[in-house]
Every structure is written in structure tokens, then in C-alpha cells.
XYZ file of C-alpha atoms in Angstrom:
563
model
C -16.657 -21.065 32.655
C -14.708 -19.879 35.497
C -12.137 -16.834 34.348
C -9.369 -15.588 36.743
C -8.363 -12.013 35.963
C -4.894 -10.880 37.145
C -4.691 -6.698 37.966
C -7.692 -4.040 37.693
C -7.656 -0.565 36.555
C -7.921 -0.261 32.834
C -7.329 -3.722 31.095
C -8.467 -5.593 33.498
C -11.421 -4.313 35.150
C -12.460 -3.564 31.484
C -12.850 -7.157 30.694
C -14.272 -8.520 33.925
C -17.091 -6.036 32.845
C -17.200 -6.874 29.523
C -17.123 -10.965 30.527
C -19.838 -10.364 32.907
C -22.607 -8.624 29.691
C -21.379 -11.422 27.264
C -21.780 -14.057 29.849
C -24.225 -13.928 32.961
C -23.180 -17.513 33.828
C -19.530 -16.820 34.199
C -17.892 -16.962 36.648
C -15.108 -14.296 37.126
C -12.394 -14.031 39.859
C -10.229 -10.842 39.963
C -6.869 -10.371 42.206
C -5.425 -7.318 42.546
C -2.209 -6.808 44.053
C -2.870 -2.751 45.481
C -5.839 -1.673 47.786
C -7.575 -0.085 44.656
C -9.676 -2.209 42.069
C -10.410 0.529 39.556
C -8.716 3.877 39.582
C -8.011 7.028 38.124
C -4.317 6.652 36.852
C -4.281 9.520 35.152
C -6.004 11.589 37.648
C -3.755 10.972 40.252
C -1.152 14.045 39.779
C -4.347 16.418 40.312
C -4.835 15.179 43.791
C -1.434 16.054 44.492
C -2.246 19.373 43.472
C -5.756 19.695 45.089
C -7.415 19.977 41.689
C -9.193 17.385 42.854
C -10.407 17.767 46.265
C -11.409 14.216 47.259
C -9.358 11.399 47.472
C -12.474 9.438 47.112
C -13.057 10.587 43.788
C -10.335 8.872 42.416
C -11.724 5.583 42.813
C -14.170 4.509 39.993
C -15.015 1.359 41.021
C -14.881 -0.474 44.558
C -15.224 -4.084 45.466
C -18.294 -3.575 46.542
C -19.611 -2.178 43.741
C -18.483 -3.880 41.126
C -19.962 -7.038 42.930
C -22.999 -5.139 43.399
C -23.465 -4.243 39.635
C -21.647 -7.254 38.351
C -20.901 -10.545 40.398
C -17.079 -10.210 39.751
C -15.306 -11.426 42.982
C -12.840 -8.595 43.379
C -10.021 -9.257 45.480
C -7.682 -6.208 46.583
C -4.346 -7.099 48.226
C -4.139 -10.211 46.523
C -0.849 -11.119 44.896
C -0.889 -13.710 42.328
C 2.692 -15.364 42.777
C 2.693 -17.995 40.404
C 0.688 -19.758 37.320
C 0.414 -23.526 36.650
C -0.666 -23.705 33.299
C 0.146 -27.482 33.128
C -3.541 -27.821 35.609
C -4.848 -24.363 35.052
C -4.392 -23.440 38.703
C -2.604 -19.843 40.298
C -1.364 -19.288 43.637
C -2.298 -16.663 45.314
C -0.654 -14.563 48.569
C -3.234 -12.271 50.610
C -1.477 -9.777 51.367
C -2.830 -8.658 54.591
C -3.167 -12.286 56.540
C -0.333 -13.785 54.923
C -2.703 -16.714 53.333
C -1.417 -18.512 50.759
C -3.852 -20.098 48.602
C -4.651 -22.076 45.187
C -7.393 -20.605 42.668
C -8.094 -22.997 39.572
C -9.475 -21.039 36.208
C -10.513 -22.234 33.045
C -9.309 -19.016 31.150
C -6.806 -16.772 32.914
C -5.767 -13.129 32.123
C -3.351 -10.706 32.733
C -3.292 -7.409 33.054
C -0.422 -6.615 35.767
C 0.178 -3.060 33.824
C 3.568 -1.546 34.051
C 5.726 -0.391 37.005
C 8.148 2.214 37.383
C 11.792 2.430 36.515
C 13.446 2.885 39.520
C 17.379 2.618 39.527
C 19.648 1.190 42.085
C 20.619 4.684 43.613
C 22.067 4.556 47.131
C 18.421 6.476 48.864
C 16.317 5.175 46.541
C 14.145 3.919 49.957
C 14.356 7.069 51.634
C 10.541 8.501 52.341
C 11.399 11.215 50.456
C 12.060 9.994 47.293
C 8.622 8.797 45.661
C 7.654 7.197 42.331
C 3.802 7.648 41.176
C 2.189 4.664 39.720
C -0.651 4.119 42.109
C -3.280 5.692 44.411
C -1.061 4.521 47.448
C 1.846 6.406 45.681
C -0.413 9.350 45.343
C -1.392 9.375 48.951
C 2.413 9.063 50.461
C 3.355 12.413 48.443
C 0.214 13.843 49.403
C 1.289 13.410 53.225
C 4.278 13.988 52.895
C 4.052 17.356 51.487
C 1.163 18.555 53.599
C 3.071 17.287 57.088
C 6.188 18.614 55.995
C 5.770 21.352 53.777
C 8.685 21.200 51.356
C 9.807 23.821 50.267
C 11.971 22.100 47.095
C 11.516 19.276 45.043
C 13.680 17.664 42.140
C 11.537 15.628 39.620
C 13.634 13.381 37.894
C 12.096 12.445 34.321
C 10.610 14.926 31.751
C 7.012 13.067 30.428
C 3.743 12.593 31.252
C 4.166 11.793 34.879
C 7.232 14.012 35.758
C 5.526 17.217 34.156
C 2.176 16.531 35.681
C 3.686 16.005 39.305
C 5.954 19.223 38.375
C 2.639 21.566 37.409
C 0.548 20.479 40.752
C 4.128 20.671 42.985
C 4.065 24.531 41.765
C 0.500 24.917 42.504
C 1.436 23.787 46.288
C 4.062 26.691 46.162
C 6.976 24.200 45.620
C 10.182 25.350 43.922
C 10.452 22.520 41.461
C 13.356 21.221 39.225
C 13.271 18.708 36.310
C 16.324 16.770 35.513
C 15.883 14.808 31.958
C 18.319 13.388 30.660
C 17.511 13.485 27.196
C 17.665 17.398 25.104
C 14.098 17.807 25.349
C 10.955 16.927 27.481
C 8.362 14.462 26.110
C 10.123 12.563 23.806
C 7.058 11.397 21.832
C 7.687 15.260 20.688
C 10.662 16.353 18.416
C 12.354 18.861 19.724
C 11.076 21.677 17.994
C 7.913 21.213 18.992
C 8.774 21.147 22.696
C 10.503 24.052 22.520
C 6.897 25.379 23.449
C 6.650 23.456 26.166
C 9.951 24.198 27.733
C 9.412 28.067 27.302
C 5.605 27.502 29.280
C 7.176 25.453 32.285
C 9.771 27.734 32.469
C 7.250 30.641 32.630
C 5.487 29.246 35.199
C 9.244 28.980 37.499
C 10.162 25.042 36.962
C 13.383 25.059 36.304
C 14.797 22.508 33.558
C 18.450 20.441 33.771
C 18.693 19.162 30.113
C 20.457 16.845 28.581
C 22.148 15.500 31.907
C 21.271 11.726 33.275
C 21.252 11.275 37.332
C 24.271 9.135 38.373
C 22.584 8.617 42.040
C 20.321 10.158 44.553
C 20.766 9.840 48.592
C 19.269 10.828 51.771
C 21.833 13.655 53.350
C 21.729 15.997 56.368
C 21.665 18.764 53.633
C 18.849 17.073 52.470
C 18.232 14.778 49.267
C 21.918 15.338 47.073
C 21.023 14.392 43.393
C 24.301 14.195 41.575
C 24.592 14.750 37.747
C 26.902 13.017 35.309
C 28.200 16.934 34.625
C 28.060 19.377 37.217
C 27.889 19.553 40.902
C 25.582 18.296 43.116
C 21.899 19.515 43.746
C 20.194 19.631 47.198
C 16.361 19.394 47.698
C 13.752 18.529 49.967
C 12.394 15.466 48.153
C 12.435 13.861 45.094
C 10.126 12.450 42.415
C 11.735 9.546 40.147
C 9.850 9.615 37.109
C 11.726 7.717 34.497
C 9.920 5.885 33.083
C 7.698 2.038 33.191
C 8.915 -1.084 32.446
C 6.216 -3.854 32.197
C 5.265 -5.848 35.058
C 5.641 -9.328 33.789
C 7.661 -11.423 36.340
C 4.604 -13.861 36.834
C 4.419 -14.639 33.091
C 8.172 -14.794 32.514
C 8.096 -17.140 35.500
C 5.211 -19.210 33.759
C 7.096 -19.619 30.664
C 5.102 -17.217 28.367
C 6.880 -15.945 25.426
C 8.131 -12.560 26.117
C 9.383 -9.262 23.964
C 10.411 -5.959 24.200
C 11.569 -5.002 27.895
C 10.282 -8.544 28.583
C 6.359 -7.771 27.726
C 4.272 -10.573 27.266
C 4.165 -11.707 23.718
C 0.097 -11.725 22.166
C -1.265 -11.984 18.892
C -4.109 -9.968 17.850
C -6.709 -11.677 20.216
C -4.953 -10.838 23.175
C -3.367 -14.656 23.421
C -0.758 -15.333 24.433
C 1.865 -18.182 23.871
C 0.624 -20.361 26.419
C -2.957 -21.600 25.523
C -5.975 -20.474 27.569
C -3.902 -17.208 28.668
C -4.452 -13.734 27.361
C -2.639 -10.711 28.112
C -3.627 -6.915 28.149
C -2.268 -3.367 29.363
C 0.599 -1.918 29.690
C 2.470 -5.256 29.837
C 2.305 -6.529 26.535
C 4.004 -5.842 23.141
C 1.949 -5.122 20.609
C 2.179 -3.029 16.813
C 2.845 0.359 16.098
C 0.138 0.794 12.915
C 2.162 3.470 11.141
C 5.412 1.861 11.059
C 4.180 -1.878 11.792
C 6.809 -2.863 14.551
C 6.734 -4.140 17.771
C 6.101 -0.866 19.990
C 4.986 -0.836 23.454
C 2.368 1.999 24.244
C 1.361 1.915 28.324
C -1.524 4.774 27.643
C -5.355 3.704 29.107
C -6.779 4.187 25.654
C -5.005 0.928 24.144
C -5.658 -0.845 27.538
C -9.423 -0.423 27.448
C -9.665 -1.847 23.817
C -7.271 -4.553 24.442
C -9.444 -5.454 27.874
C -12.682 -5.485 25.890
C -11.119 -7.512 22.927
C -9.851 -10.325 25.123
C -13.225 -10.928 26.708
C -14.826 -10.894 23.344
C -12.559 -13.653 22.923
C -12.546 -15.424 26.178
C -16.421 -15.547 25.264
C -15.758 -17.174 22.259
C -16.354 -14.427 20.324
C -14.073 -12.958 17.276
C -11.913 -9.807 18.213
C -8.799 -8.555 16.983
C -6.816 -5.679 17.792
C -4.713 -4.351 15.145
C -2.186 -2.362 17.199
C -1.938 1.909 17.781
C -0.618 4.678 17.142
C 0.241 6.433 20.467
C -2.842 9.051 20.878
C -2.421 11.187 23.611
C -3.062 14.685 25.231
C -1.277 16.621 28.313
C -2.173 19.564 30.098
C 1.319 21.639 30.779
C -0.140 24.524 33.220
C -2.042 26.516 30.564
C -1.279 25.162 27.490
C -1.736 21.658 25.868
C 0.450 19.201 23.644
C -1.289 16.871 22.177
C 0.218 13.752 20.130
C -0.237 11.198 17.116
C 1.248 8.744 15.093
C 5.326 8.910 15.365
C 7.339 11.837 15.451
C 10.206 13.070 12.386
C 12.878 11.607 14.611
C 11.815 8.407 14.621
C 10.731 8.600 11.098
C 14.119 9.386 10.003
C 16.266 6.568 11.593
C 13.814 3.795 10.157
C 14.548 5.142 7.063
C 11.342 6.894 5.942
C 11.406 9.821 3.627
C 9.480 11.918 5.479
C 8.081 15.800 4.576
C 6.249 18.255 7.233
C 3.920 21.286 7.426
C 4.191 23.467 10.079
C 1.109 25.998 10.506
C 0.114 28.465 13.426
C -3.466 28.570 13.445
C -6.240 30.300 15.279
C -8.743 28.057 17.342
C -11.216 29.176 15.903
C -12.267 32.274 13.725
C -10.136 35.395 14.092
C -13.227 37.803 14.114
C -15.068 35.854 17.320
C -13.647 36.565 20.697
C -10.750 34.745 22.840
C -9.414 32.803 19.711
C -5.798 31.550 20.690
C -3.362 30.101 18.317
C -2.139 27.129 18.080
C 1.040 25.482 16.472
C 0.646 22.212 14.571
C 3.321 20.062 12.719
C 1.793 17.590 10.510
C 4.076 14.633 9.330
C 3.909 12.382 5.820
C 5.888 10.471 3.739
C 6.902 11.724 1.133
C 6.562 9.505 -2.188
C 3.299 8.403 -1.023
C 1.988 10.876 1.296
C 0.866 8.461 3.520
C -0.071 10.730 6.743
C 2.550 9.097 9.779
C 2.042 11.726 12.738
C 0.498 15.204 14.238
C 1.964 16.926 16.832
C -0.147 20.459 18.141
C 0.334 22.588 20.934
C -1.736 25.393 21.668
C -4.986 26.097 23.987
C -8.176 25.748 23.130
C -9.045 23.158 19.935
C -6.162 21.322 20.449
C -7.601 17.828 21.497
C -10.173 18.636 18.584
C -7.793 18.517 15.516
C -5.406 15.548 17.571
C -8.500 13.600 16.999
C -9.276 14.156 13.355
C -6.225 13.754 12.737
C -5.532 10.584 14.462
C -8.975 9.385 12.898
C -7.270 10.259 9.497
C -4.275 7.848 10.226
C -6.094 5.360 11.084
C -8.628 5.630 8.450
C -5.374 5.707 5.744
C -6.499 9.028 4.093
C -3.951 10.870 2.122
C -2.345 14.023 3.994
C -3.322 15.979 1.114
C -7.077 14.942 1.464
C -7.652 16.398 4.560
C -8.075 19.176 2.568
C -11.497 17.539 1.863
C -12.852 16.551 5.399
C -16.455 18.138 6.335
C -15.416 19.401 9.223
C -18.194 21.771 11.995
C -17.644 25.146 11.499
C -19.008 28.434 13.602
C -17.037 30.735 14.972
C -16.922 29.822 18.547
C -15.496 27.037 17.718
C -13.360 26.931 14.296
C -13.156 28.905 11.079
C -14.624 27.696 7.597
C -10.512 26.839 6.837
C -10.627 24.286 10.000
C -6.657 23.898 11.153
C -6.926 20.883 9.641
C -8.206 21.761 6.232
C -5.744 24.285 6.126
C -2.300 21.679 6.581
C -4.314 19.637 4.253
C -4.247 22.720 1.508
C -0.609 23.258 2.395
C -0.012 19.206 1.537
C -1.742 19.494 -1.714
C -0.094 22.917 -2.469
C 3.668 20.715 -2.055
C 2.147 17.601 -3.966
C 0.849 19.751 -6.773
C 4.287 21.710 -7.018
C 2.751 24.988 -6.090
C 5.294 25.564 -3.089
C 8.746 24.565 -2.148
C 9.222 24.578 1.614
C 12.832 25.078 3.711
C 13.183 24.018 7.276
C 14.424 25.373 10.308
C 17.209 23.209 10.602
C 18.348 24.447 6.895
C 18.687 27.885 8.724
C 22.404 26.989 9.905
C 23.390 26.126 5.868
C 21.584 29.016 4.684
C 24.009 31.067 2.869
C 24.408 35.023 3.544
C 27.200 35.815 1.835
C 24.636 37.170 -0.594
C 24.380 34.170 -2.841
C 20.579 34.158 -1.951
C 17.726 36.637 -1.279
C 16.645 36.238 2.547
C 13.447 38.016 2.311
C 11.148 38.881 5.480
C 7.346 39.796 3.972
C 5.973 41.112 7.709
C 5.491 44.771 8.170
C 8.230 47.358 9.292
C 7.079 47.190 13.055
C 7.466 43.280 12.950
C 10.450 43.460 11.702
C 11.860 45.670 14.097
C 10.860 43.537 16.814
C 13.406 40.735 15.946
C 14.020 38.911 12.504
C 16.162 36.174 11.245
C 20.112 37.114 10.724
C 20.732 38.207 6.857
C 16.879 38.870 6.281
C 15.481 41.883 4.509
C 12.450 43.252 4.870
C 9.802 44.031 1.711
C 5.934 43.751 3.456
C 4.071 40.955 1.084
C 1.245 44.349 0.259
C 4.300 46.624 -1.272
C 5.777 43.259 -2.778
C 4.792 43.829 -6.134
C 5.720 47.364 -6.582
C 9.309 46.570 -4.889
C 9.675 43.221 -6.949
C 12.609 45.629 -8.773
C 14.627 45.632 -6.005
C 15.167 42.051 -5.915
C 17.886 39.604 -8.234
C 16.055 36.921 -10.240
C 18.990 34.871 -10.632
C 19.025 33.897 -7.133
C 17.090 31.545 -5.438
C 14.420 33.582 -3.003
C 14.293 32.089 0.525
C 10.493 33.702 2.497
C 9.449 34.116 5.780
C 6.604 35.949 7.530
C 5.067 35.696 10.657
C 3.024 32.405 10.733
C 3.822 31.254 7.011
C 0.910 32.315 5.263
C 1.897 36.096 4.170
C 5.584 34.460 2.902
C 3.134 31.695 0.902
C 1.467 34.954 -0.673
C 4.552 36.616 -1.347
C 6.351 32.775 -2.682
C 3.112 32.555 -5.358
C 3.721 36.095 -6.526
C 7.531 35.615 -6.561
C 7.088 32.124 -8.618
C 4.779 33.476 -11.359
C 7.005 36.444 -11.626
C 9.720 34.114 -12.461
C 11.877 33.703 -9.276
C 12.797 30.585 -7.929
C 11.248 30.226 -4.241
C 11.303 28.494 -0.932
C 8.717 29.220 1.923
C 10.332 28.488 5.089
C 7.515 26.278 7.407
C 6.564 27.453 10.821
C 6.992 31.301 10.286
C 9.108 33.773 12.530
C 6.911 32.656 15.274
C 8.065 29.450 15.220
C 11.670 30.102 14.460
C 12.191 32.729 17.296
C 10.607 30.059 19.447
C 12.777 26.816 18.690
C 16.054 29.314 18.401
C 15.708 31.425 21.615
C 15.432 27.753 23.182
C 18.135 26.317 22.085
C 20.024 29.411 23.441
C 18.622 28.875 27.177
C 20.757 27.593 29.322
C 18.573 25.215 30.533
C 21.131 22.043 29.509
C 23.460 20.075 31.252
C 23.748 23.234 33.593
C 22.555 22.598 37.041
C 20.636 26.109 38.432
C 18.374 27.072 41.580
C 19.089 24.291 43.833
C 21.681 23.891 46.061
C 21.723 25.598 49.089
């Protein structure tokens, strides 16, 4: 069997690998169109940096190597221009010579991952405005910003890529800007949640344009002039388009392969595709979102890997399927991290699904050991079922912990209210007997069981206070003083009971505290007293943080870069 493997890196270096232990006989052909078989994508903003030191260590795998500990024929600067499934033949383009040549396969695959979004703006070629998909991307910023020292850079695109490039552009000294043009950065985050993030980049001196799309970019004599739908233009010494990927399926469009979203490459759930003897993996193909089970793409190395190894299993004759995911992932934002699972209550809401939240502020691990941090955690479920449908946590230390057990949960279909009953490690380096995760799984149960009633930040707005309602803060005096919601009056949860006078039980009691457990005290002592309560979710910690971001003027305002 002779298999012909189109693109390395994740997908499709995974299966050559996996082809080669299932199959010593095979006989396995890779082209890849870059000068890098196997590389660390994800690594690459850190070289940028100088995190990592050693441009070297960004390769995992080298021609040479992978022949050495595999047979695979790996072919770097190869271009595979165009399939002939009618005789199970490609044609392939070295990039270097020019050769033009014909390989024949018995089973082909593809794995030509995803490239970047780059719109038709007039300097969109100028060698100052970069994208970041590859190593050779990597190394032309790298250059460029140690031969010309920059002292300004716009990033255009608030996720993954466009905050990583921002963090290690700041730790070269650069004054960086990020333009996104939707209200909030990383969009797999609602915007509550990312309030956090925008009030850590800004901390650290990115600036942040909001809400306002890029109508062009060009090379000037003032330098690169990024102009904004609203507002004037900006001026900087280079630019980093980060937008976005769109997959990188020309060649199977070309070949007649049944295409999807964005024009991915149609597979079913052993990586084949429409066109027999073809399979299809990476960042390129269409696959199914497990929570809401619809076609989703999801260009992370996690899916990639598993998709890689499943196709082999197949190609192999084996029995594989892949049932889809749920969009795991993890960031470091300077000295935080945001971590992410499932979908997010946006996205929830406009397919229609009743969904409910928790929002807790937990320690990493217990409050009596040493250096614990907290952390902020929104946990998402449906409502009439409680079927668990996304996590989203931000915080320091523990963070990619919980992301994980909770991810595990969704995928395992256990009820948001048992994770209450997960045996979970415990010592207090590392977590307290309540894990984080126990805790929103208590918090669940308390809602199912009618124990608590919860109200929202975005009921804050509606909240009466013409007096109609009691607007009751349970923190101590100090606390209070420091800043509290508008309307709120003060009775600490520990005088509570003695004070309970002072308050009208005819009028529905709306709580908050600090982090949301003190108000959950005060909400079962109110309830059994009588009073009819709500327990607001996220605490003043979260509230101050959402509201005094919303109030930054950090959208659709341009700021700190034209000169």
C-alpha cells in the first residue's frame, strides 16, 4: 500500500507516524508545501518574544529524522497542485527547482491546515505588515524587529494569535495596539468573562481599539496608516494581521470533493471524504460541535492530532471514528490564563437553548497554604435538563486543572449538578477539600434543588431602586466603603440576624457580597426567615470588574498611535 500524505505539522505528520506502527510494509510519501515538516505552531509567538531562545527548538521533527525513525519520505517545498482521483495520481511542483512531477497513491490524505485571512488592503505586501501561520512567518517578524527595532506595532485581530504576538511584542519593548473589531477579545469568551482579560493587557500597556473593523492598511512615509471605519487614522511601525484562518482547501475544491463551511472539506466520522480513497484532517475540514451537534470548524492541534491518528487507523483498515469536539483550549495572557470549553452563553442563546450559569471566584488551592490566587470560573448548563454545555475560567495557577475536568465532564455527559460528586486530589498545595469544581457543582445542585435563586449582572440595569426592592450588600463596613453597587445597603452577613428588623419582608431581597458565597449565607438565612431572595452570581468582584470595563474607553476610540 502506497499512501501519499498532503501537509505535516499536526494532522498530518500524526498519521504518517501512526501508518508507519500499524503498517511496516507501507509505503508513505509526504509533501509539504513550507520548509518545515513538523513544527511548533503554537510555540511560534514565544520565539518572537525570546521565550524561546532557539529557533531550532521549534522544529519537532526534520526530514531526516522522521526517515531515520520511520521510513516516511518527507518532502519539504513540495506543492501538491492538483489530484486525479479518476487514476489515483497527484501532481506535484518542487518548489525550489521548479520540477513538476506525477506521484501515484493508493490512499491519499490531506491535511493542508488553514491559512490566514488576509484582506485585499492596498499594503497588504508591504514587509512590514506580517501574518503568523508558519515558522517562515515567525522568522520574517523576528528579523524584522531585531534589524529595525520598531518602536510601534498595530496588531490587527484580538485571539489566540493576535494576543500572543501582542504579549511577546511588549516583552521586546514594543508599544503595541490591538484593533478588534468585535466588543471584546477572544470571542470563544462572552464578554464578561473577558472583561478580565482586557483589564490584564491593558495593565501590562497594550492598548485596545474595540468594536471598530479596519477599512485598509498601507505603506506611508509616516509609516504604516491603519484607517478605522470610525475615527482617524493610526500610524505605526508595522503591523500584524491577525484575523483570523480560513481553511486551505483549493486542491480539494479543485478535485471535486464535497466541501462545507468556509469551503472545508466535507468527512464523515472516519476522516473520508466524498471522493473514495481520500481522507481529510486538520484545520481544513468541517466536522461536529458535540454540545450543540452542528457543523463547527475548530483549527486547534488537539482535534488535529486525533483526527490524524483516526484516519490512519482507517487507511490501515482498521475501525476509527471521531465523534467531533468541543473547542478545548488554554492561553497564556502575560500573567494570567483563560482557559475554554464547550460553547459560550452567547452562542447558547441564539440557537435557542435555555441556558443557566454559575459564576464562582475561587482560590487555587486552600486559603490557609501559601501563594493561593483566585480564580474566576463561569460554568454553563441548560436549564431543563442540566446538561453541562461550557466552562470558561480565568485566573493563575489551577486553571488548566479544572478546564480539564470539566471538559472531561462534557464529554463524559455528567450532569452539572454531579460534579458535586467527582473524587477529585486534594492537598493544599494544590486544591482545597471543596475543589473549584465541586464547589460550582454544589452551587448547580443548590439551583436544581430550589435552595437558591440567582440574578445576573445584566439584570443590574432593570434592577429597580426606587425602593420597590431591598438591595442588600452582606461584606463588611471597610468593603463597602471601597466601592459598592448603586442603591445597595450595607448589613455584614455576621450582624445579619440581629439587623434582620431593619429590613421589609414584603419585598423581594436582591444579595451581594464579595465573591458570592457570604450573600449565599445571608440568601439561606433571609429564605428561612421568610423573605423572598435572589443571590446575584459572580459577587462585587466580578461586577466591579465587567462594569468598570464597559466604562473604559477602550471602544471604537482610536488612542496612543499617531504621531
Amino acid at each position: 500500500m502506497k499512501v501519499v500524505i498532503v501537509g505535516g505539522v499536526a494532522g498530518g505528520a500524526t498519521a504518517a507516524a501512526r501508518i508507519r506502527r500499524l503498517d511496516e510494509q507501507a509505503e508513505i510519501v509526504v509533501f509539504e508545501r513550507s520548509g518545515f515538516i513538523s513544527y511548533a505552531n503554537c510555540g511560534l509567538p514565544y520565539y518572537i518574544g525570546g521565550t524561546i531562545e532557539d529557533e531550532n527548538d521549534l522544529t519537532l521533527q526534520t526530514p531526516e529524522s522522521f526517515w531515520k525513525r520511520f521510513r516516511v519520505k518527507m518532502n519539504v517545498r513540495c506543492e501538491v497542485t492538483e489530484i486525479h482521483s479518476e487514476n489515483k495520481t497527484v501532481t506535484v511542483k518542487n518548489l525550489e527547482s521548479g520540477a513538476v512531477f506525477t506521484e501515484n497513491y493508493d490512499k491519499l490524505l490531506l491535511s493542508p491546515g488553514a491559512k490566514p485571512v488576509t484582506p485585499n488592503f492596498d499594503g497588504i505586501d508591504s514587509d512590514r505588515i506580517f501574518t503568523l501561520r508558519t515558522v517562515e512567518d515567525t522568522l520574517k517578524i523576528k528579523k524584522y524587529t531585531n534589524d529595525h527595532h520598531p518602536k510601534s506595532a498595530i496588531v490587527v485581530g484580538g485571539g489566540f494569535i493576535g494576543l500572543e504576538v501582542a504579549e511577546n511584542l511588549r516583552e521586546l519593548g514594543i508599544n503595541v495596539t490591538i484593533v478588534q473589531s468585535a466588543e471584546h477579545l477572544m470571542n470563544p469568551y462572552d464578554g464578561d468573562m473577558a472583561s478580565f482579560i482586557h483589564a490584564e493587557v491593558l495593565k501590562n500597556g497594550v492598548d485596545l481599539i474595540l468594536g471598530s473593523r479596519v477599512e485598509n492598511i498601507s505603506d506611508t512615509e509616516r509609516g504604516i496608516e491603519v484607517k478605522l471605519r470610525d475615527g482617524k487614522p493610526l500610524y505605526t511601525d508595522m503591523a500584524i494581521v491577525a484575523i483570523g484562518v480560513a481553511p486551505e482547501t483549493s486542491l480539494a475544491i479543485n478535485a471535486g470533493l464535497e466541501t462545507g463551511i468556509k469551503g472545508s472539506i466535507v468527512v464523515n466520522d472516519k476522516m473520508e471524504t466524498s471522493v473514495p480513497d481520500i481522507y481529510a484532517v486538520g484545520d481544513a475540514v468541517q466536522i461536529k460541535n458535540i454540545i450543540t451537534d452542528t457543523d463547527a470548524l475548530i483549527s486547534l492541534a488537539g482535534p488535529a492530532n486525533k483526527q490524524g491518528r483516526i484516519a490512519a487507523d482507517n487507511i490501515c483498515g482498521g475501525d476509527s471514528h471521531y465523534t467531533g469536539g468541543q473547542g478545548s483550549s488554554i492561553i497564556k495572557i502575560f500573567d494570567i490564563t483563560a482557559a475554554v470549553t464547550g460553547i459560550n452563553e452567547k452562542t447558547a442563546k441564539s440557537l435557542g437553548i435555555a441556558v443557566d450559569k454559575v459564576i464562582l471566584s475561587p482560590m487555587s488551592h486552600a486559603g490557609y497554604y501559601p501563594g493561593g490566587k483566585l480564580m474566576t470560573m463561569k460554568v454553563l448548563f441548560e436549564k431543563a435538563t442540566y446538561r453541562l454545555l461550557g466552562a470558561q475560567i480565568i485566573g493563575y495557577d489551577g486553571v488548566d486543572k479544572r478546564i480539564d475536568v470539566l471538559a472531561t465532564a462534557i464529554r463524559a455527559g455528567i450532569k452539572a449538578y454531579e460534579l458535586s460528586e467527582l473524587d477529585l486530589a486534594y492537598a493544599p498545595p494544590y486544591s482545597s477539600a471543596k475543589d473549584p469544581v465541586n464547589m460550582a457543582g454544589y452551587m448547580i445542585e443548590n439551583i436544581k434543588n430550589g435552595i437558591v435563586k440567582q440574578w445576573y449582572y445584566e439584570d443590574d440595569e432593570t434592577l429597580p431602586r426606587d425602593g420597590s426592592v431591598t438591595l442588600l450588600d452582606t461584606r463588611t463596613p471597610k468593603e463597602y466603603g471601597m466601592g459598592h453597587a448603586d442603591g445597595f445597603i450595607n448589613i455584614p452577613v455576621d450582624e445579619l440576624r440581629e439587623r434582620i428588623s431593619e429590613l421589609d419582608k414584603s419585598k423581594p431581597v436582591y444579595v451581594m457580597c464579595q465573591s458570592g458565597l457570604r450573600s449565599y449565607i445571608a440568601s439561606r438565612i433571609l429564605t428561612n426567615c421568610g423573605f423572598d431572595v435572589y443571590n446575584f452570581a459572580g459577587g462585587f468582584r466580578f461586577y466591579s470588574t465587567v462594569r468598570n470595563d464597559k466604562a473604559l474607553n477602550i471602544r471604537a476610540t482610536p488612542c496612543g498611535m499617531d504621531r
